[in-house]
Short mmCIF file of C-alpha atoms in Angstrom, two decimals:
data_model
loop_
_atom_site.label_atom_id
_atom_site.label_comp_id
_atom_site.label_asym_id
_atom_site.label_seq_id
_atom_site.Cartn_x
_atom_site.Cartn_y
_atom_site.Cartn_z
CA UNK O 1 107.93 50.99 94.33
CA UNK O 2 107.93 52.27 90.84
CA UNK O 3 106.36 54.74 88.47
CA UNK O 4 105.97 52.79 85.30
CA UNK O 5 105.79 54.49 81.84
CA UNK O 6 103.94 51.89 79.73
CA UNK O 7 103.73 52.20 75.91
CA UNK O 8 100.41 50.75 74.51
CA UNK O 9 101.25 50.45 70.90
CA UNK O 10 99.07 51.58 68.03
CA UNK O 11 95.84 49.99 67.58
CA UNK O 12 93.97 47.83 70.17
CA UNK O 13 94.07 47.45 73.79
CA UNK O 14 95.61 44.04 73.47
CA UNK O 15 98.76 45.44 71.97
CA UNK O 16 99.79 46.15 75.62
CA UNK O 17 102.63 43.76 76.63
CA UNK O 18 102.18 40.79 78.94
CA UNK O 19 104.37 42.36 81.47
CA UNK O 20 102.50 45.70 81.02
CA UNK O 21 99.13 44.21 81.66
CA UNK O 22 100.40 42.44 84.85
CA UNK O 23 101.69 45.77 86.08
CA UNK O 24 98.55 47.67 85.23
CA UNK O 25 96.48 45.05 87.11
CA UNK O 26 98.59 45.38 90.27
CA UNK O 27 99.26 49.01 90.42
CA UNK O 28 97.67 51.25 92.82
CA UNK O 29 96.72 53.90 90.31
CA UNK O 30 96.79 53.74 86.48
CA UNK O 31 96.70 56.98 84.31
CA UNK O 32 95.95 57.00 80.64
CA UNK O 33 97.27 59.74 78.63
CA UNK O 34 95.06 60.48 75.61
CA UNK O 35 95.74 63.96 74.32
CA UNK O 36 98.71 63.42 72.19
CA UNK O 37 97.35 60.45 70.42
CA UNK O 38 94.63 57.88 70.54
CA UNK O 39 94.26 54.06 70.48
CA UNK O 40 91.56 52.85 68.17
CA UNK O 41 89.51 51.94 71.37
CA UNK O 42 87.37 53.85 73.81
CA UNK O 43 88.32 54.27 77.51
CA UNK O 44 85.45 51.54 78.20
CA UNK O 45 87.16 48.99 75.97
CA UNK O 46 90.48 49.59 77.52
CA UNK O 47 89.13 49.26 80.98
CA UNK O 48 87.23 45.99 79.96
CA UNK O 49 90.52 44.49 78.59
CA UNK O 50 92.62 45.56 81.49
CA UNK O 51 89.96 44.56 83.94
CA UNK O 52 90.50 47.79 85.99
CA UNK O 53 89.56 51.49 86.01
CA UNK O 54 92.03 54.00 84.54
CA UNK O 55 92.18 57.74 85.26
CA UNK O 56 92.34 59.90 82.23
CA UNK O 57 95.13 62.22 82.26
CA UNK O 58 94.77 65.43 80.31
CA UNK O 59 97.58 67.78 79.19
CA UNK O 60 97.15 70.05 82.28
CA UNK O 61 97.54 67.17 84.54
CA UNK O 62 100.75 65.80 82.94
CA UNK O 63 102.32 69.06 82.43
CA UNK O 64 101.26 71.10 85.50
CA UNK O 65 99.96 68.75 88.04
CA UNK O 66 102.41 65.89 87.58
CA UNK O 67 102.98 65.86 91.44
CA UNK O 68 99.45 64.36 91.93
CA UNK O 69 100.35 61.60 89.53
CA UNK O 70 103.75 60.90 91.37
CA UNK O 71 102.15 60.95 94.77
CA UNK O 72 103.31 58.01 96.88
CA UNK O 73 104.90 56.46 93.89
CA UNK O 74 107.88 55.74 95.91
CA UNK O 75 105.61 53.71 98.11
CA UNK O 76 103.20 52.07 95.61
CA UNK O 77 103.23 51.22 92.01
CA UNK O 78 101.76 53.70 89.59
CA UNK O 79 101.35 53.23 85.87
CA UNK O 80 101.15 55.93 83.14
CA UNK O 81 99.89 54.61 79.94
CA UNK O 82 101.01 56.27 76.65
CA UNK O 83 99.77 55.31 73.29
CA UNK O 84 102.48 54.30 70.95
CA UNK O 85 105.97 54.40 72.36
CA UNK O 86 106.67 56.42 75.47
CA UNK O 87 109.10 59.08 74.26
CA UNK O 88 107.47 60.33 71.06
CA UNK O 89 106.03 63.40 72.95
CA UNK O 90 108.21 65.87 74.84
CA UNK O 91 106.20 66.11 77.87
CA UNK O 92 106.91 62.65 79.08
CA UNK O 93 110.64 63.60 79.30
CA UNK O 94 109.56 66.22 81.62
CA UNK O 95 107.66 63.58 83.93
CA UNK O 96 110.95 61.52 83.70
CA UNK O 97 112.82 64.47 85.08
CA UNK O 98 110.17 64.92 87.80
CA UNK O 99 110.57 61.41 88.89
CA UNK O 100 114.41 61.86 89.13
CA UNK O 101 113.87 65.21 91.14
CA UNK O 102 111.53 63.54 93.46
CA UNK O 103 113.60 60.34 93.78
CA UNK O 104 110.79 58.12 92.49
CA UNK O 105 112.09 55.05 90.77
CA UNK O 106 110.72 54.75 87.33
CA UNK O 107 110.92 52.14 84.57
CA UNK O 108 109.92 52.35 80.88
CA UNK O 109 108.00 49.65 78.95
CA UNK O 110 108.53 50.38 75.23
CA UNK O 111 105.98 49.48 72.64
CA UNK O 112 105.45 49.99 68.85
CA UNK O 113 105.35 53.52 67.45
CA UNK O 114 104.12 54.69 64.07
CA UNK O 115 107.80 55.72 63.31
CA UNK O 116 108.88 52.31 62.92
CA UNK O 117 105.64 50.55 62.16
CA UNK O 118 105.54 52.55 58.97
CA UNK O 119 108.09 50.08 57.68
CA UNK O 120 105.11 47.79 56.80
CA UNK O 121 104.75 49.52 53.53
CA UNK O 122 108.09 48.21 52.41
CA UNK O 123 110.05 51.64 52.67
CA UNK O 124 113.28 51.25 54.45
CA UNK O 125 113.37 52.96 57.95
CA UNK O 126 116.92 54.28 57.37
CA UNK O 127 115.82 56.16 54.35
CA UNK O 128 113.48 58.34 56.39
CA UNK O 129 114.29 61.95 57.23
CA UNK O 130 112.66 64.08 59.86
CA UNK O 131 109.08 63.41 60.55
CA UNK O 132 106.58 66.16 59.71
CA UNK O 133 103.38 67.26 61.51
CA UNK O 134 100.71 68.74 59.22
CA UNK O 135 98.52 71.47 60.20
CA UNK O 136 94.82 71.76 59.79
CA UNK O 137 94.01 74.83 57.72
CA UNK O 138 91.17 77.20 58.29
CA UNK O 139 90.16 80.45 56.47
CA UNK O 140 92.62 82.61 58.36
CA UNK O 141 95.41 80.05 59.22
CA UNK O 142 97.25 78.14 56.52
CA UNK O 143 100.78 77.57 57.54
CA UNK O 144 102.94 75.68 55.08
CA UNK O 145 106.26 75.66 56.86
CA UNK O 146 106.15 71.94 57.07
CA UNK O 147 106.60 72.01 53.41
CA UNK O 148 110.09 72.98 53.75
CA UNK O 149 110.88 70.18 55.70
CA UNK O 150 109.67 67.86 53.15
CA UNK O 151 111.75 69.61 50.56
CA UNK O 152 114.80 69.28 52.78
CA UNK O 153 114.31 65.64 53.04
CA UNK O 154 113.84 65.18 49.47
CA UNK O 155 116.93 67.02 48.51
CA UNK O 156 118.72 64.45 50.91
CA UNK O 157 116.83 61.68 49.13
CA UNK O 158 114.80 60.88 52.20
CA UNK O 159 111.23 59.83 52.56
CA UNK O 160 109.01 61.92 54.85
CA UNK O 161 106.54 60.61 57.32
CA UNK O 162 103.69 62.88 57.87
CA UNK O 163 100.72 62.98 60.23
CA UNK O 164 98.47 65.15 62.22
CA UNK O 165 96.51 64.48 65.28
CA UNK O 166 94.81 67.22 67.26
CA UNK O 167 93.26 66.07 70.61
CA UNK O 168 92.10 68.44 73.20
CA UNK O 169 93.01 71.45 71.22
CA UNK O 170 91.68 74.94 72.25
CA UNK O 171 90.68 77.63 69.86
CA UNK O 172 92.86 80.78 70.12
CA UNK O 173 89.80 82.62 71.36
CA UNK O 174 89.15 80.07 74.17
CA UNK O 175 92.80 80.06 75.02
CA UNK O 176 93.10 83.83 75.39
CA UNK O 177 89.92 83.93 77.42
CA UNK O 178 91.06 81.16 79.70
CA UNK O 179 88.02 78.96 78.82
CA UNK O 180 88.59 75.47 79.61
CA UNK O 181 86.65 74.41 76.38
CA UNK O 182 88.28 72.06 74.04
CA UNK O 183 87.70 71.25 70.29
CA UNK O 184 86.57 67.86 69.12
CA UNK O 185 89.54 65.67 68.05
CA UNK O 186 90.59 65.93 64.57
CA UNK O 187 92.69 63.46 62.57
CA UNK O 188 94.07 64.37 59.09
CA UNK O 189 93.27 61.94 56.53
CA UNK O 190 95.77 61.05 53.74
CA UNK O 191 93.62 62.40 50.86
CA UNK O 192 93.34 65.62 52.75
CA UNK O 193 97.04 65.76 53.35
CA UNK O 194 97.70 65.11 49.67
CA UNK O 195 95.24 67.87 48.63
CA UNK O 196 96.78 70.28 51.10
CA UNK O 197 100.26 69.74 49.59
CA UNK O 198 98.77 70.10 46.11
CA UNK O 199 97.37 73.54 47.16
CA UNK O 200 100.78 74.54 48.61
CA UNK O 201 102.45 73.68 45.28
CA UNK O 202 99.91 75.49 43.48
CA UNK O 203 99.20 78.54 45.36
CA UNK O 204 102.33 79.42 47.33
CA UNK O 205 105.25 77.88 45.47
CA UNK O 206 106.30 76.76 41.95
CA UNK O 207 106.58 73.09 41.49
CA UNK O 208 109.83 72.22 42.77
CA UNK O 209 111.23 69.31 44.86
CA UNK O 210 107.72 68.08 45.35
CA UNK O 211 105.13 67.87 42.24
CA UNK O 212 101.85 66.43 41.60
CA UNK O 213 103.66 63.47 40.17
CA UNK O 214 105.66 62.77 43.28
CA UNK O 215 105.37 59.21 44.46
CA UNK O 216 103.57 58.97 47.86
CA UNK O 217 102.37 56.15 50.35
CA UNK O 218 98.97 56.53 52.23
CA UNK O 219 98.47 54.28 55.27
CA UNK O 220 95.32 53.84 57.60
CA UNK O 221 94.96 52.21 60.81
CA UNK O 222 98.51 50.64 60.98
CA UNK O 223 98.45 47.40 62.92
CA UNK O 224 94.79 47.08 62.94
CA UNK O 225 92.96 44.15 61.26
CA UNK O 226 91.48 46.72 58.77
CA UNK O 227 94.87 48.35 57.99
CA UNK O 228 94.81 49.98 54.39
CA UNK O 229 97.68 51.09 52.31
CA UNK O 230 97.92 52.76 48.84
CA UNK O 231 100.60 54.12 46.80
CA UNK O 232 100.56 56.46 43.94
CA UNK O 233 101.32 59.99 42.80
CA UNK O 234 100.40 63.02 45.10
CA UNK O 235 97.54 63.67 42.68
CA UNK O 236 96.24 60.23 42.70
CA UNK O 237 96.17 59.87 46.50
CA UNK O 238 94.31 63.10 46.85
CA UNK O 239 91.34 61.19 45.48
CA UNK O 240 91.42 58.00 47.66
CA UNK O 241 89.76 58.31 51.08
CA UNK O 242 91.16 55.37 53.25
CA UNK O 243 88.28 55.74 55.82
CA UNK O 244 88.42 55.83 59.51
CA UNK O 245 91.57 57.23 61.44
CA UNK O 246 94.40 56.99 62.16
CA UNK O 247 96.14 57.80 58.92
CA UNK O 248 99.75 58.72 58.01
CA UNK O 249 101.22 59.92 54.75
CA UNK O 250 104.61 59.38 53.13
CA UNK O 251 106.15 61.67 50.59
CA UNK O 252 108.85 59.44 49.22
CA UNK O 253 112.43 60.64 48.59
CA UNK O 254 114.61 58.67 46.31
CA UNK O 255 113.01 55.12 45.96
CA UNK O 256 115.55 52.32 45.92
CA UNK O 257 114.86 49.41 43.52
CA UNK O 258 113.82 47.09 46.28
CA UNK O 259 111.34 49.80 47.72
CA UNK O 260 109.98 50.34 44.19
CA UNK O 261 109.50 46.52 43.87
CA UNK O 262 107.85 46.21 47.06
CA UNK O 263 105.38 49.20 46.51
CA UNK O 264 104.53 47.85 43.12
CA UNK O 265 103.97 44.19 44.11
CA UNK O 266 102.35 44.91 47.52
CA UNK O 267 100.30 47.96 47.13
CA UNK O 268 98.96 47.55 43.65
CA UNK O 269 96.81 44.82 45.04
CA UNK O 270 96.04 46.23 48.47
CA UNK O 271 94.83 49.64 47.68
CA UNK S 1 94.06 31.25 58.21
CA UNK S 2 96.89 33.72 58.68
CA UNK S 3 100.63 34.08 58.80
CA UNK S 4 101.39 36.39 61.71
CA UNK S 5 104.58 38.56 61.88
CA UNK S 6 105.00 39.19 65.55
CA UNK S 7 107.31 41.79 67.00
CA UNK S 8 108.78 40.70 70.41
CA UNK S 9 110.15 44.04 71.50
CA UNK S 10 113.43 44.62 73.00
CA UNK S 11 114.28 42.81 76.26
CA UNK S 12 112.39 40.01 78.00
CA UNK S 13 109.99 37.34 76.67
CA UNK S 14 107.06 39.04 78.31
CA UNK S 15 107.65 42.21 76.10
CA UNK S 16 105.22 40.26 73.65
CA UNK S 17 101.91 41.69 73.42
CA UNK S 18 98.76 40.25 74.92
CA UNK S 19 97.34 39.44 71.54
CA UNK S 20 100.59 38.18 70.31
CA UNK S 21 100.95 35.64 73.17
CA UNK S 22 97.37 34.43 72.54
CA UNK S 23 98.22 33.92 68.85
CA UNK S 24 101.58 32.15 69.60
CA UNK S 25 99.76 29.81 71.97
CA UNK S 26 96.90 28.87 69.35
CA UNK S 27 99.26 28.74 66.19
CA UNK S 28 100.15 25.52 64.51
CA UNK S 29 103.75 26.34 64.11
CA UNK S 30 105.77 29.25 65.77
CA UNK S 31 109.12 30.40 64.21
CA UNK S 32 111.69 32.44 66.10
CA UNK S 33 114.05 34.64 64.20
CA UNK S 34 117.30 35.07 66.02
CA UNK S 35 119.96 35.87 63.51
CA UNK S 36 119.41 39.73 63.08
CA UNK S 37 118.84 40.33 66.63
CA UNK S 38 118.50 38.75 70.13
CA UNK S 39 116.11 39.10 73.01
CA UNK S 40 117.90 39.31 76.25
CA UNK S 41 116.61 35.73 76.94
CA UNK S 42 117.35 32.24 75.88
CA UNK S 43 115.14 29.92 73.71
CA UNK S 44 114.34 27.95 76.78
CA UNK S 45 113.10 31.13 78.72
CA UNK S 46 110.94 32.07 75.80
CA UNK S 47 109.38 28.70 75.39
CA UNK S 48 108.77 28.71 79.15
CA UNK S 49 106.99 32.05 79.07
CA UNK S 50 105.02 31.14 75.90
CA UNK S 51 104.05 27.71 77.18
CA UNK S 52 104.99 26.17 73.92
CA UNK S 53 107.90 25.05 71.65
CA UNK S 54 109.25 27.38 69.07
CA UNK S 55 111.24 26.56 65.85
CA UNK S 56 114.47 28.50 65.51
CA UNK S 57 114.50 30.13 61.94
CA UNK S 58 118.00 30.92 60.71
CA UNK S 59 118.95 33.06 57.84
CA UNK S 60 118.94 30.28 55.21
CA UNK S 61 115.56 29.25 56.21
CA UNK S 62 114.02 32.79 56.14
CA UNK S 63 115.73 33.95 53.05
CA UNK S 64 115.84 30.58 50.98
CA UNK S 65 113.48 28.22 52.44
CA UNK S 66 110.52 30.44 53.24
CA UNK S 67 108.10 28.24 51.57
CA UNK S 68 108.58 25.63 54.34
CA UNK S 69 107.46 28.28 56.80
CA UNK S 70 104.45 29.27 54.60
CA UNK S 71 103.39 25.80 54.06
CA UNK S 72 99.60 25.56 54.87
CA UNK S 73 99.57 28.85 56.23
CA UNK S 74 96.47 29.59 54.41
CA UNK S 75 94.76 26.71 56.17
CA UNK S 76 96.30 27.04 59.69
CA UNK S 77 97.81 29.92 61.73
CA UNK S 78 101.55 30.18 61.74
CA UNK S 79 103.60 32.78 63.70
CA UNK S 80 106.93 34.29 62.91
CA UNK S 81 108.51 36.06 65.82
CA UNK S 82 110.93 38.80 65.18
CA UNK S 83 112.92 40.64 67.94
CA UNK S 84 112.13 44.39 68.10
CA UNK S 85 109.68 45.57 65.47
CA UNK S 86 109.10 43.55 62.41
CA UNK S 87 110.46 45.70 59.46
CA UNK S 88 113.85 46.67 60.61
CA UNK S 89 115.43 44.07 58.60
CA UNK S 90 114.95 43.78 54.75
CA UNK S 91 114.47 40.17 54.65
CA UNK S 92 110.96 40.39 56.30
CA UNK S 93 109.74 42.49 53.44
CA UNK S 94 110.70 39.67 51.25
CA UNK S 95 108.60 37.13 53.43
CA UNK S 96 105.76 39.56 53.09
CA UNK S 97 106.10 39.49 49.32
CA UNK S 98 106.17 35.77 49.43
CA UNK S 99 102.86 35.81 51.42
CA UNK S 100 101.37 38.00 48.73
CA UNK S 101 102.56 35.89 45.97
CA UNK S 102 101.29 32.74 47.41
CA UNK S 103 98.03 34.37 48.51
CA UNK S 104 98.65 33.66 52.32
CA UNK S 105 96.83 36.26 54.25
CA UNK S 106 99.29 37.96 56.66
CA UNK S 107 99.08 40.24 59.60
CA UNK S 108 101.60 42.32 61.48
CA UNK S 109 101.78 42.91 65.35
CA UNK S 110 104.27 45.68 65.80
CA UNK S 111 106.38 46.08 68.91
CA UNK S 112 109.13 48.28 70.41
CA UNK S 113 112.27 48.99 68.27
CA UNK S 114 115.57 50.49 69.34
CA UNK S 115 114.89 53.19 66.87
CA UNK S 116 112.27 54.67 69.09
CA UNK S 117 113.05 53.31 72.36
CA UNK S 118 116.32 55.31 72.03
CA UNK S 119 114.22 58.29 73.03
CA UNK S 120 114.46 57.30 76.73
CA UNK S 121 117.73 59.27 76.98
CA UNK S 122 115.92 62.59 76.30
CA UNK S 123 117.16 63.13 72.77
CA UNK S 124 114.25 64.01 70.51
CA UNK S 125 113.55 61.41 67.90
CA UNK S 126 113.04 63.95 65.03
CA UNK S 127 116.53 65.07 65.56
CA UNK S 128 118.03 61.75 64.59
CA UNK S 129 119.45 61.19 61.13
CA UNK S 130 120.27 58.01 59.46
CA UNK S 131 121.12 55.04 61.74
CA UNK S 132 124.63 53.62 61.30
CA UNK S 133 125.85 50.11 61.56
CA UNK S 134 129.25 49.83 63.13
CA UNK S 135 131.63 47.08 61.93
CA UNK S 136 133.94 44.89 64.07
CA UNK S 137 137.46 45.42 63.00
CA UNK S 138 140.16 42.85 62.77
CA UNK S 139 143.78 43.01 61.62
CA UNK S 140 143.00 43.08 57.94
CA UNK S 141 139.71 44.64 57.67
CA UNK S 142 138.98 48.03 59.29
CA UNK S 143 136.23 49.67 57.41
CA UNK S 144 135.35 53.22 58.35
CA UNK S 145 132.85 54.18 55.78
CA UNK S 146 130.02 54.45 58.48
CA UNK S 147 132.13 57.50 59.72
CA UNK S 148 131.01 59.52 56.60
CA UNK S 149 127.36 58.89 57.60
CA UNK S 150 127.86 60.23 61.02
CA UNK S 151 129.65 63.26 59.47
CA UNK S 152 126.66 63.77 57.05
CA UNK S 153 124.23 63.56 59.90
CA UNK S 154 126.25 65.98 62.04
CA UNK S 155 126.51 68.67 59.18
CA UNK S 156 122.61 68.38 59.20
CA UNK S 157 122.63 68.96 63.05
CA UNK S 158 121.16 65.30 63.39
CA UNK S 159 122.07 62.74 66.13
CA UNK S 160 123.25 59.43 64.95
CA UNK S 161 122.17 56.25 66.48
CA UNK S 162 124.86 53.42 66.05
CA UNK S 163 124.84 49.66 66.80
CA UNK S 164 126.27 46.53 65.75
CA UNK S 165 125.15 43.01 66.30
CA UNK S 166 126.61 40.10 64.34
CA UNK S 167 124.79 36.83 64.86
CA UNK S 168 125.43 33.78 62.82
CA UNK S 169 128.06 35.37 60.60
CA UNK S 170 130.47 33.36 58.79
CA UNK S 171 134.10 34.09 58.21
CA UNK S 172 134.98 34.90 54.64
CA UNK S 173 137.03 31.66 54.52
CA UNK S 174 134.13 29.54 55.65
CA UNK S 175 131.85 31.42 53.34
CA UNK S 176 134.17 30.80 50.32
CA UNK S 177 134.58 27.20 51.12
CA UNK S 178 130.92 26.69 51.71
CA UNK S 179 131.38 25.43 55.22
CA UNK S 180 128.16 25.88 57.31
CA UNK S 181 130.27 27.06 60.30
CA UNK S 182 129.11 30.18 62.10
CA UNK S 183 131.13 32.51 64.35
CA UNK S 184 129.97 33.18 68.02
CA UNK S 185 127.59 35.91 68.15
CA UNK S 186 129.35 39.48 68.88
CA UNK S 187 127.71 42.57 70.13
CA UNK S 188 129.60 45.84 69.96
CA UNK S 189 129.91 47.59 73.34
CA UNK S 190 129.57 51.39 73.53
CA UNK S 191 133.18 51.96 74.82
CA UNK S 192 134.56 49.94 71.92
CA UNK S 193 132.37 51.84 69.59
CA UNK S 194 133.83 55.13 70.95
CA UNK S 195 137.45 53.80 70.81
CA UNK S 196 136.95 52.82 67.23
CA UNK S 197 135.67 56.33 66.41
CA UNK S 198 138.80 57.81 68.18
CA UNK S 199 140.89 55.54 66.09
CA UNK S 200 139.30 56.69 62.82
CA UNK S 201 139.60 60.33 63.86
CA UNK S 202 143.29 59.82 64.63
CA UNK S 203 144.55 57.35 62.01
CA UNK S 204 142.46 58.02 59.13
CA UNK S 205 141.26 61.48 59.07
CA UNK S 206 141.82 64.82 60.66
CA UNK S 207 139.59 65.77 63.51
CA UNK S 208 136.50 67.50 61.62
CA UNK S 209 132.88 67.05 62.28
CA UNK S 210 133.56 64.59 65.00
CA UNK S 211 136.25 65.15 67.73
CA UNK S 212 137.28 63.60 70.90
CA UNK S 213 135.16 66.45 72.60
CA UNK S 214 131.92 65.41 70.68
CA UNK S 215 129.12 64.84 73.12
CA UNK S 216 127.86 61.26 73.02
CA UNK S 217 125.42 59.03 74.74
CA UNK S 218 125.93 55.31 75.67
CA UNK S 219 122.98 52.95 76.50
CA UNK S 220 122.88 49.46 77.45
CA UNK S 221 120.14 47.00 77.81
CA UNK S 222 117.29 49.41 76.64
CA UNK S 223 114.06 48.56 78.35
CA UNK S 224 115.35 45.98 80.80
CA UNK S 225 115.41 46.41 84.45
CA UNK S 226 119.20 46.81 84.60
CA UNK S 227 119.19 49.53 81.79
CA UNK S 228 122.26 51.68 82.05
CA UNK S 229 122.90 55.23 80.39
CA UNK S 230 125.83 57.48 80.32
CA UNK S 231 126.59 60.75 78.46
CA UNK S 232 129.94 62.36 78.00
CA UNK S 233 132.55 63.14 75.41
CA UNK S 234 133.68 60.57 72.91
CA UNK S 235 136.85 60.26 74.94
CA UNK S 236 135.11 59.86 78.24
CA UNK S 237 132.76 57.15 77.04
CA UNK S 238 135.64 55.18 75.54
CA UNK S 239 136.70 54.50 79.16
CA UNK S 240 133.16 53.49 80.54
CA UNK S 241 132.13 49.69 80.08
CA UNK S 242 128.31 49.42 80.45
CA UNK S 243 128.46 45.68 80.94
CA UNK S 244 126.36 42.98 79.19
CA UNK S 245 124.81 43.47 75.76
CA UNK S 246 122.88 44.95 73.98
CA UNK S 247 124.41 48.31 73.70
CA UNK S 248 123.80 51.22 71.48
CA UNK S 249 125.81 54.53 71.02
CA UNK S 250 124.65 57.91 70.00
CA UNK S 251 126.91 60.61 68.63
CA UNK S 252 124.85 63.73 68.96
CA UNK S 253 124.38 66.34 66.37
CA UNK S 254 123.29 69.72 67.64
CA UNK S 255 122.00 69.67 71.07
CA UNK S 256 118.77 71.62 71.64
CA UNK S 257 118.56 73.29 75.25
CA UNK S 258 115.95 70.93 76.39
CA UNK S 259 117.90 68.01 75.33
CA UNK S 260 121.00 69.35 77.08
CA UNK S 261 119.00 69.84 80.32
CA UNK S 262 117.75 66.27 80.07
CA UNK S 263 121.12 64.87 79.53
CA UNK S 264 122.64 66.88 82.33
CA UNK S 265 119.77 66.14 84.76
CA UNK S 266 119.22 62.55 83.97
CA UNK S 267 122.38 61.06 82.98
CA UNK S 268 124.68 62.73 85.44
CA UNK S 269 123.08 60.69 88.24
CA UNK S 270 122.52 57.62 86.21
CA UNK S 271 125.83 56.72 84.84
#
C-alpha cells in the first residue's frame, strides 16, 4: 500500500483534487499538517467536507515521530495532507527520505502553491527572484536581513514575493525551558509588511534599491471568493488593510510594459 | 454569473479540484485550452471523467476570438480549463483583462504547476532562478540563447528548470503562407535536452559555467503514477531516456548539503 502526500491547495477544503479526496476517504489514517501553513478553513470544516476524521500532525510528530505516521503504511494506505503544494517546506523532503529508508511506497499529489498562484496579479512568474520570509518584530528582535534579499532581487530586476506565517511557534523562553507552550498563530498583513519595509529604509539604511516610491502589490486570500488585490507605492500600501489572512506582498523589480498595463487595468478597479 | 479559470494540474483528469469538477459539471459551456500544455490524458478521457463535453480552445480562439468564449458569461457560468496552474502563460492574463473590460465577473481556481511540483526531486524551490524554455533544433535553426540564462542562474548559484513543449506550432513556411496547418506536438526529452547542452558547450562556447560534469536532474511525468527521476552529470543524463512525455530537466546551481543528501538517497535508487 501507499503513503500519499496530498497537497490541499490554498483556500477551501474543496480545493483538494478529486483523486485526493477519494484517497482520503479510503485511507486507513489521514494526517493533516497545519503548522507551516493554514487553509482558510477549520479542522471541523475539513472533516465535514472529506466526510472523515483527520489527525492533526504537529511539528514534533512530523519531524521526530514520523515512524508513527509511517506505521503499517506498507500494508495500508495512509494520507498526509499538506496545505498548498507538498514540497514548499523542507520537512516533507525528510518524510520522503524516511519512506525510502523504510521501503514504504509513496506518491505525491501536487496542488496549487502561493508561489505560482501569485501570477493572478499579472506579474510574470519568470520575473520573480527568491521568495522572502518576513519576520515579526518585537521590542528586542527586529531582524532585517530579508531586506538584502529584496535588494539582491531588485538589482537583478526581479520581483520579490514576501510572506510570513507563524503557526505553533514557541517563545525563546518557553523553548529554553522545554515548555510545550505555543504562541497563537500570527499572519503578517500586507500593510504591516509595507510599514516594516519603510521602517527598515528609514532607520537602518539610506534609501537605495527600495524606496517609499517602489511599486508593490498586495494580495489577500488568493484563490478564495473574497480575494483582494491592490497595487501602489510602498507608502500607499502601508495604509491599506486588506482584512483577514492570508496575505502576501510583492516588491516589484523591473516592470515590463505588459505587467504595467495589467497592474494598471486590473488593480486600479479591484483595490 | 461567472467566467471560471480552472487549473487542471499536471497529470490526470482527476487532478481537477472537487470544486472545479462541480463547476465544470454545472457550467453552460466548458473550454479546454490544450495548446500551451497537455494533460497526460486525451480529450475523451477528460470528458469521460468530467461527465460532460468540452470545447477545445486553440490559440486563435483564446487570443483573437475571446469574445466568443466570454459570450453571455455575465448571465451563465462558463469554465475555461487550463493545464497546470492558470497564469503560467501570458495569454490568460489577456483573457482576465477582457473579463474586466466587458464587466464579466471571473474567478480563478489554482492548481499544481510544474514550477512548484519540481520540488519533488528534493531541490529547494527558493534556490531556483529563472525558468528556461528549450528550443528544438533543426538543420537551419539552432538557437542557444537560453544557455545564457542557465549561466546567469549558475553565477547566482541558482538551479534552472528547463522544459520545452511545442503544441500546435506552425512551420515558418506555413505561417508565412497563411496555411492553417499545424505541426504534430513535440515534447523535449531530458536526454535530448542534455545532449543539446553538451552540443552548445562543445560547438559554440568553451566550457565555462556549465560543463559535462555539471550535476543535473531529469524528471518525467511529474505527479503521475509512473513518474521517473534521475540525477547525474550532464554527460550521464544524455544517455538515459526516461520514456513518455512530459519531461523537465534541471541544471543545478550550488547544491546545498541537504539537497545533495536528498539527491543521493532518493535518486540513486529511483533512476
